[in-house]
Short mmCIF file of C-alpha atoms in Angstrom, two decimals:
data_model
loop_
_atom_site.label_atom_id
_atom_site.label_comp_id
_atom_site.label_asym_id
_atom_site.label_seq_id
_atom_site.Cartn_x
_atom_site.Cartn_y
_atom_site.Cartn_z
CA UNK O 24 -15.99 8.38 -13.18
CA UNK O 25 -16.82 7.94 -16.77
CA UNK O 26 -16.51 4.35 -18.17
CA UNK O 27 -13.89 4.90 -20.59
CA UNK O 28 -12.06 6.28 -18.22
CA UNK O 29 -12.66 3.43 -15.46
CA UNK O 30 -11.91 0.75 -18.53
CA UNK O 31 -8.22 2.67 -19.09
CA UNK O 32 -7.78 2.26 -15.61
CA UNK O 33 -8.45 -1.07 -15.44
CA UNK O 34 -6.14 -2.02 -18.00
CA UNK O 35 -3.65 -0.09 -16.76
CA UNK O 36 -3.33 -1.88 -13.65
CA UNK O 37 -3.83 -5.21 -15.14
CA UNK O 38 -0.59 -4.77 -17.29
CA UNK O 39 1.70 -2.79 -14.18
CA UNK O 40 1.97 0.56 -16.30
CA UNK O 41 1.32 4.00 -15.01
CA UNK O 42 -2.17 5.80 -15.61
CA UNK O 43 -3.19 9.77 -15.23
CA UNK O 44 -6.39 11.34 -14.55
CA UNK O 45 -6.73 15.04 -16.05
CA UNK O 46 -9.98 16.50 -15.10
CA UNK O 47 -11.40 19.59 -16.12
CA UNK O 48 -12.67 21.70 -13.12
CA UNK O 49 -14.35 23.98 -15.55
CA UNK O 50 -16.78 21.15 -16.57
CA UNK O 51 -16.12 18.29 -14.82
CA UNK O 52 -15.10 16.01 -18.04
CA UNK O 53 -11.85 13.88 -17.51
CA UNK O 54 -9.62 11.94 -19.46
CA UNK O 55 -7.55 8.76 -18.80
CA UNK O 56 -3.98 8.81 -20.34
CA UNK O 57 -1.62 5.35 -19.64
CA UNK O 58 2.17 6.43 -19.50
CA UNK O 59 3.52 6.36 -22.98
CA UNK O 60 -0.10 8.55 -24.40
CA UNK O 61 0.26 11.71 -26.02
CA UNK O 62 -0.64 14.17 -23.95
CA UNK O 63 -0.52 18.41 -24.52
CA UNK O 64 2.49 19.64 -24.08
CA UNK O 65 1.45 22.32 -21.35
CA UNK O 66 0.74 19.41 -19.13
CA UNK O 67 4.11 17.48 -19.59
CA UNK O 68 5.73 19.18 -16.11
CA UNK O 69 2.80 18.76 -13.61
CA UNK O 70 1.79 14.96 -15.17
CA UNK O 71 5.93 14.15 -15.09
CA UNK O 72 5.69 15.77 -11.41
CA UNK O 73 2.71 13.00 -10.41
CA UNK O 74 4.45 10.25 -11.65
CA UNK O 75 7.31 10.87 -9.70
CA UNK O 76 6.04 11.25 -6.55
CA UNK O 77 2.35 9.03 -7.33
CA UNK O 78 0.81 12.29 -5.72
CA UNK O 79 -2.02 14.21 -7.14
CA UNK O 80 -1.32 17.95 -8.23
CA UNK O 81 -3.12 20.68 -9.55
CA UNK O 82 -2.24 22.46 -12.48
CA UNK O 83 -3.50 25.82 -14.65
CA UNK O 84 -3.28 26.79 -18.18
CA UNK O 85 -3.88 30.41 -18.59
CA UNK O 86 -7.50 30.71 -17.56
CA UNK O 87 -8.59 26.81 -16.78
CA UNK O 88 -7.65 24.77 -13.97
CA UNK O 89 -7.30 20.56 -14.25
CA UNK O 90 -6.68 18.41 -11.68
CA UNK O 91 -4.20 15.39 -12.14
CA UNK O 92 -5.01 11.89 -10.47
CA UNK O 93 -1.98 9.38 -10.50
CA UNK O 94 -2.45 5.63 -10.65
CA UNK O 95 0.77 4.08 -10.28
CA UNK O 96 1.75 -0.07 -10.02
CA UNK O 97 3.12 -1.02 -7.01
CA UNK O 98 6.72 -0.74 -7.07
CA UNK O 99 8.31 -4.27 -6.74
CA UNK O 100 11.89 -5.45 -5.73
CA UNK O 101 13.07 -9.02 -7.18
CA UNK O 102 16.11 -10.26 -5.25
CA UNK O 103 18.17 -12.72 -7.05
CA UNK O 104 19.86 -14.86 -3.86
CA UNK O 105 18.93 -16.00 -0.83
CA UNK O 106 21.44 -14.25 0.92
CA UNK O 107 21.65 -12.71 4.57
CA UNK O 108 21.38 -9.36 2.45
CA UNK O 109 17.76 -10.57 0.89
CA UNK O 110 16.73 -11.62 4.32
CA UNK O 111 17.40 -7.74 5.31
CA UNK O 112 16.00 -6.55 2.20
CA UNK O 113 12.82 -8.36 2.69
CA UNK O 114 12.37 -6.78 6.00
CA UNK O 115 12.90 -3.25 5.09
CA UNK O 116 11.11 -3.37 1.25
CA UNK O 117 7.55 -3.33 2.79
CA UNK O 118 8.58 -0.82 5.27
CA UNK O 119 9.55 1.60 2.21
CA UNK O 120 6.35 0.54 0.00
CA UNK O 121 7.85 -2.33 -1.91
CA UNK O 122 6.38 -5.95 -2.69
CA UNK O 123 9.53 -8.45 -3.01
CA UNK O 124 10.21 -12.00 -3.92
CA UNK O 125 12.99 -13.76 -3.84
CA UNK O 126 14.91 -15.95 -6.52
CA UNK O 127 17.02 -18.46 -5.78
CA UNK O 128 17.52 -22.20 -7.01
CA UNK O 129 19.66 -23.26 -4.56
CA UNK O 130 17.31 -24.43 -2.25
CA UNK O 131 19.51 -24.95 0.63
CA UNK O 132 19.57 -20.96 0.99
CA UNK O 133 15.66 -20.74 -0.30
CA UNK O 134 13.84 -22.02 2.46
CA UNK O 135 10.26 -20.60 3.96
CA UNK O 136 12.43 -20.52 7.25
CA UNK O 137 14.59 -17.96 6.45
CA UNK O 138 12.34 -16.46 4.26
CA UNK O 139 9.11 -15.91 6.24
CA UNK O 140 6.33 -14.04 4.69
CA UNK O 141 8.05 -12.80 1.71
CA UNK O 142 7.43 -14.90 -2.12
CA UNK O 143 9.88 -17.36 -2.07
CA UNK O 144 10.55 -19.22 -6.01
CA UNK O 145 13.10 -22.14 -5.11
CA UNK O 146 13.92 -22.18 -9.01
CA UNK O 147 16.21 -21.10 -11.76
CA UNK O 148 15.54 -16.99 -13.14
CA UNK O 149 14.94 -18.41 -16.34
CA UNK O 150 12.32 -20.72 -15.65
CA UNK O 151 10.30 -18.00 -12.95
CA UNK O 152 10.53 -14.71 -15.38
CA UNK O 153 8.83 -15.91 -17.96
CA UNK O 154 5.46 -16.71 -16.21
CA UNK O 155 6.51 -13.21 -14.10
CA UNK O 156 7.78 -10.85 -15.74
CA UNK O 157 9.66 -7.85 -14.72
CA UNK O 158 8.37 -4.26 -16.16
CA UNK O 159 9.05 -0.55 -15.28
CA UNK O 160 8.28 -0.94 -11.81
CA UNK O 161 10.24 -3.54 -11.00
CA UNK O 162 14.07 -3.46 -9.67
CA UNK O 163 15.82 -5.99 -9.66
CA UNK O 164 19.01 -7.22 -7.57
CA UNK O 165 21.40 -10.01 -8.43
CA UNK O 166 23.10 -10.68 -5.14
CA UNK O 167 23.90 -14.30 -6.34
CA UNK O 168 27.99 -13.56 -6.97
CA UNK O 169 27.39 -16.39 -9.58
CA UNK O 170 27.28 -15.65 -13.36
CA UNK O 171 24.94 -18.99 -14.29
CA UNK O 172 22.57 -17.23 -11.38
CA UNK O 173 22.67 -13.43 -11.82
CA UNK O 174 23.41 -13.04 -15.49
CA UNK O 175 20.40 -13.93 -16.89
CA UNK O 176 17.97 -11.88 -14.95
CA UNK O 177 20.22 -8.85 -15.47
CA UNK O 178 19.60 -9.23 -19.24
CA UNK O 179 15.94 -9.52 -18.54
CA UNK O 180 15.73 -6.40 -16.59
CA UNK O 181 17.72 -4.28 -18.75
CA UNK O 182 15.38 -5.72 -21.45
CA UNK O 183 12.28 -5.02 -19.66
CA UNK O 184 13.24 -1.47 -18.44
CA UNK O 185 13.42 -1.85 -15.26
CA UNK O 186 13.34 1.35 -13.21
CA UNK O 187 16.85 0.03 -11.19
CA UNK O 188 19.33 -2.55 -12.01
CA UNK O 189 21.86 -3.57 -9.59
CA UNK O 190 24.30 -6.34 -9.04
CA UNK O 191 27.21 -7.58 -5.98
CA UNK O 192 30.37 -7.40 -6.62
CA UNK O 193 33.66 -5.42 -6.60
CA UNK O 194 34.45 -3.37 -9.39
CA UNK O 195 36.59 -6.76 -11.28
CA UNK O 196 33.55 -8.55 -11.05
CA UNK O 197 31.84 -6.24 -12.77
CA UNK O 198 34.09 -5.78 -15.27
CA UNK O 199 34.08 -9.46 -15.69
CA UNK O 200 30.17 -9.20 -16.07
CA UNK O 201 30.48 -6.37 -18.71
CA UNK O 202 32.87 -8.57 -20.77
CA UNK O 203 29.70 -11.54 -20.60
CA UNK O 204 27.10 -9.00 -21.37
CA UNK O 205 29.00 -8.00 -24.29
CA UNK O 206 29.57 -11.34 -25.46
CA UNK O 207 26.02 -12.62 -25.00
CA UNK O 208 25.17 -8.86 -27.21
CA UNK O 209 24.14 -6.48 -24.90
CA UNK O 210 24.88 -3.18 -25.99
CA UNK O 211 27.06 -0.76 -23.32
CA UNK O 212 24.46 1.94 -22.62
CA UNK O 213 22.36 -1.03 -21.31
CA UNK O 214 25.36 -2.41 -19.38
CA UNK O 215 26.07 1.09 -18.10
CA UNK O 216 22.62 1.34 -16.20
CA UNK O 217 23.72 -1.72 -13.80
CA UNK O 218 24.11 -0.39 -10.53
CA UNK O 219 27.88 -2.16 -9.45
CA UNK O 220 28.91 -2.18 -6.96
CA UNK O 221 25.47 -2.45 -5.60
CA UNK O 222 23.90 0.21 -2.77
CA UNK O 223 24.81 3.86 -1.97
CA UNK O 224 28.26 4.04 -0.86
CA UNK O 225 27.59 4.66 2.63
CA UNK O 226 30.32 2.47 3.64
CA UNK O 227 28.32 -0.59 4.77
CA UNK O 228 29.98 -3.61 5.95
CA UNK O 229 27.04 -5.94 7.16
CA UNK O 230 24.26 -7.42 5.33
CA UNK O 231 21.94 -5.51 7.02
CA UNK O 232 23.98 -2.12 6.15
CA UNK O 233 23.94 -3.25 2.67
CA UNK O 234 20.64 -3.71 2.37
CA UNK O 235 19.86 -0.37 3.56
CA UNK O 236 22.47 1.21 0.89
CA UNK O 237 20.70 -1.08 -1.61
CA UNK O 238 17.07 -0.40 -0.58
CA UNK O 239 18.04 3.83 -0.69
CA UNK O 240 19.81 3.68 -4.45
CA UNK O 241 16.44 1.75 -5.20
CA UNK O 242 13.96 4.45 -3.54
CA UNK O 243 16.38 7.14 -5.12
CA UNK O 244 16.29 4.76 -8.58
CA UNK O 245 12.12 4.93 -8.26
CA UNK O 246 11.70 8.79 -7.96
CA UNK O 247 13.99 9.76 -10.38
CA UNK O 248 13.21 7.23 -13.21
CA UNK O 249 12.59 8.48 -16.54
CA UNK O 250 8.60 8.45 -17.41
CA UNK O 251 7.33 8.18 -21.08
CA UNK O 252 5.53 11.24 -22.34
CA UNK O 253 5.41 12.06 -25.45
CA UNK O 254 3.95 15.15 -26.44
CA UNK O 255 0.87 15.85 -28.98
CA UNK O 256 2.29 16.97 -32.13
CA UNK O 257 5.77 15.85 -32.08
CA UNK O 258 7.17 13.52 -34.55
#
């Protein structure tokens, strides 16, 4: 692998953001494009196809053949809560591929106990996301059921980009939420990406079942999410 390309790489994982590999198999040359490069638009369907599914394809144009390499960041879930549905999550996220950590200040519900091997931050969203921040391959679920809680990390998210954005609550309580968003200036096509109620509607009734409807919307969320690439030439 050519240094350039190893030093794109490199940065690429150091910031969490999507990197390609598009080698030549005429010559053998290669070049490294992070998500958000330029790239030809020939290429735009196989390199969209990689990052979607963070496996490697091969692709021809007319006479030449390239092969794509996908880097991708490990796809994260943040739970806001330390609810009986977080304790499911964080059973079944590393099952599915996910790193999770758990937010929760309430630190009568945040305890290593109930909590065992999963990041645990007994403290306040806003004081946690700023030294971690959330990014495109993050999701993020407020599972709190209190405003002063789950509010601000929503904002965060939907400012960040996160892939998936979901929060508890019946249908009132998210229209209550909307009306707080919108006070606090967050425009409605953000608001409308919040997943609420949370989960696939699979009718689940437990925490458990919940998590799982949760955890699917989020793998669903992940494979479908919309990936950057702009295309050489275009304004």
């Amino acid at each position: 692998m050519e240094l350039s390309t190893l030093q794109t790489l490199n940065l690429a994982r150091a910031s969490r953001r999507a990197a390609v590999v598009v080698v030549d198999l005429s010559d053998g040359s290669s070049q490294a494009f992070v998500e958000g490069d330029r790239i030809p638009p020939e290429w735009v369907a196989s390199v969209s196809e990689a990052l979607h599914s963070g496996r490697p394809r091969l692709l021809k144009v007319e006479e030449r053949a390239f092969f794509i390499n996908v880097y991708l960041p490990p796809p994260r879930i943040v739970a806001i809560g330390a609810v009986h549905i977080s304790q499911a999550l964080a059973r079944l996220a590393p099952v599915a591929g996910f790193d999770m950590a758990v937010i929760d200040p309430r630190t009568a519900f945040a305890t290593a106990e109930r909590f065992h091997g999963v990041e645990l931050l007994a403290d306040w969203p806003e004081d946690v996301l700023p030294a971690r921040p959330l990014d495109r391959y993050t999701a993020l679920a407020a599972l709190t059921h209190d405003p002063k809680i789950d509010d601000y990390p929503i904002r965060a998210a939907l400012e960040a980009g996160c892939f998936y954005v979901g929060a508890l609550g019946s249908r009132k309580t998210h229209a209550a939420r909307t009306e707080r968003l919108q006070a606090q200036g967050v425009q409605g096509e953000a608001i409308a990406r919040i997943k609420a109620p949370i989960g696939l509607d699979i009718g689940a009734a437990s925490p458990a079942e919940i998590a799982v409807a949760v955890l699917a919307e989020i793998i669903g969320a992940l494979r479908r999410r919309d990936v950057n690439l702009p295309v050489e030439g275009a304004k």
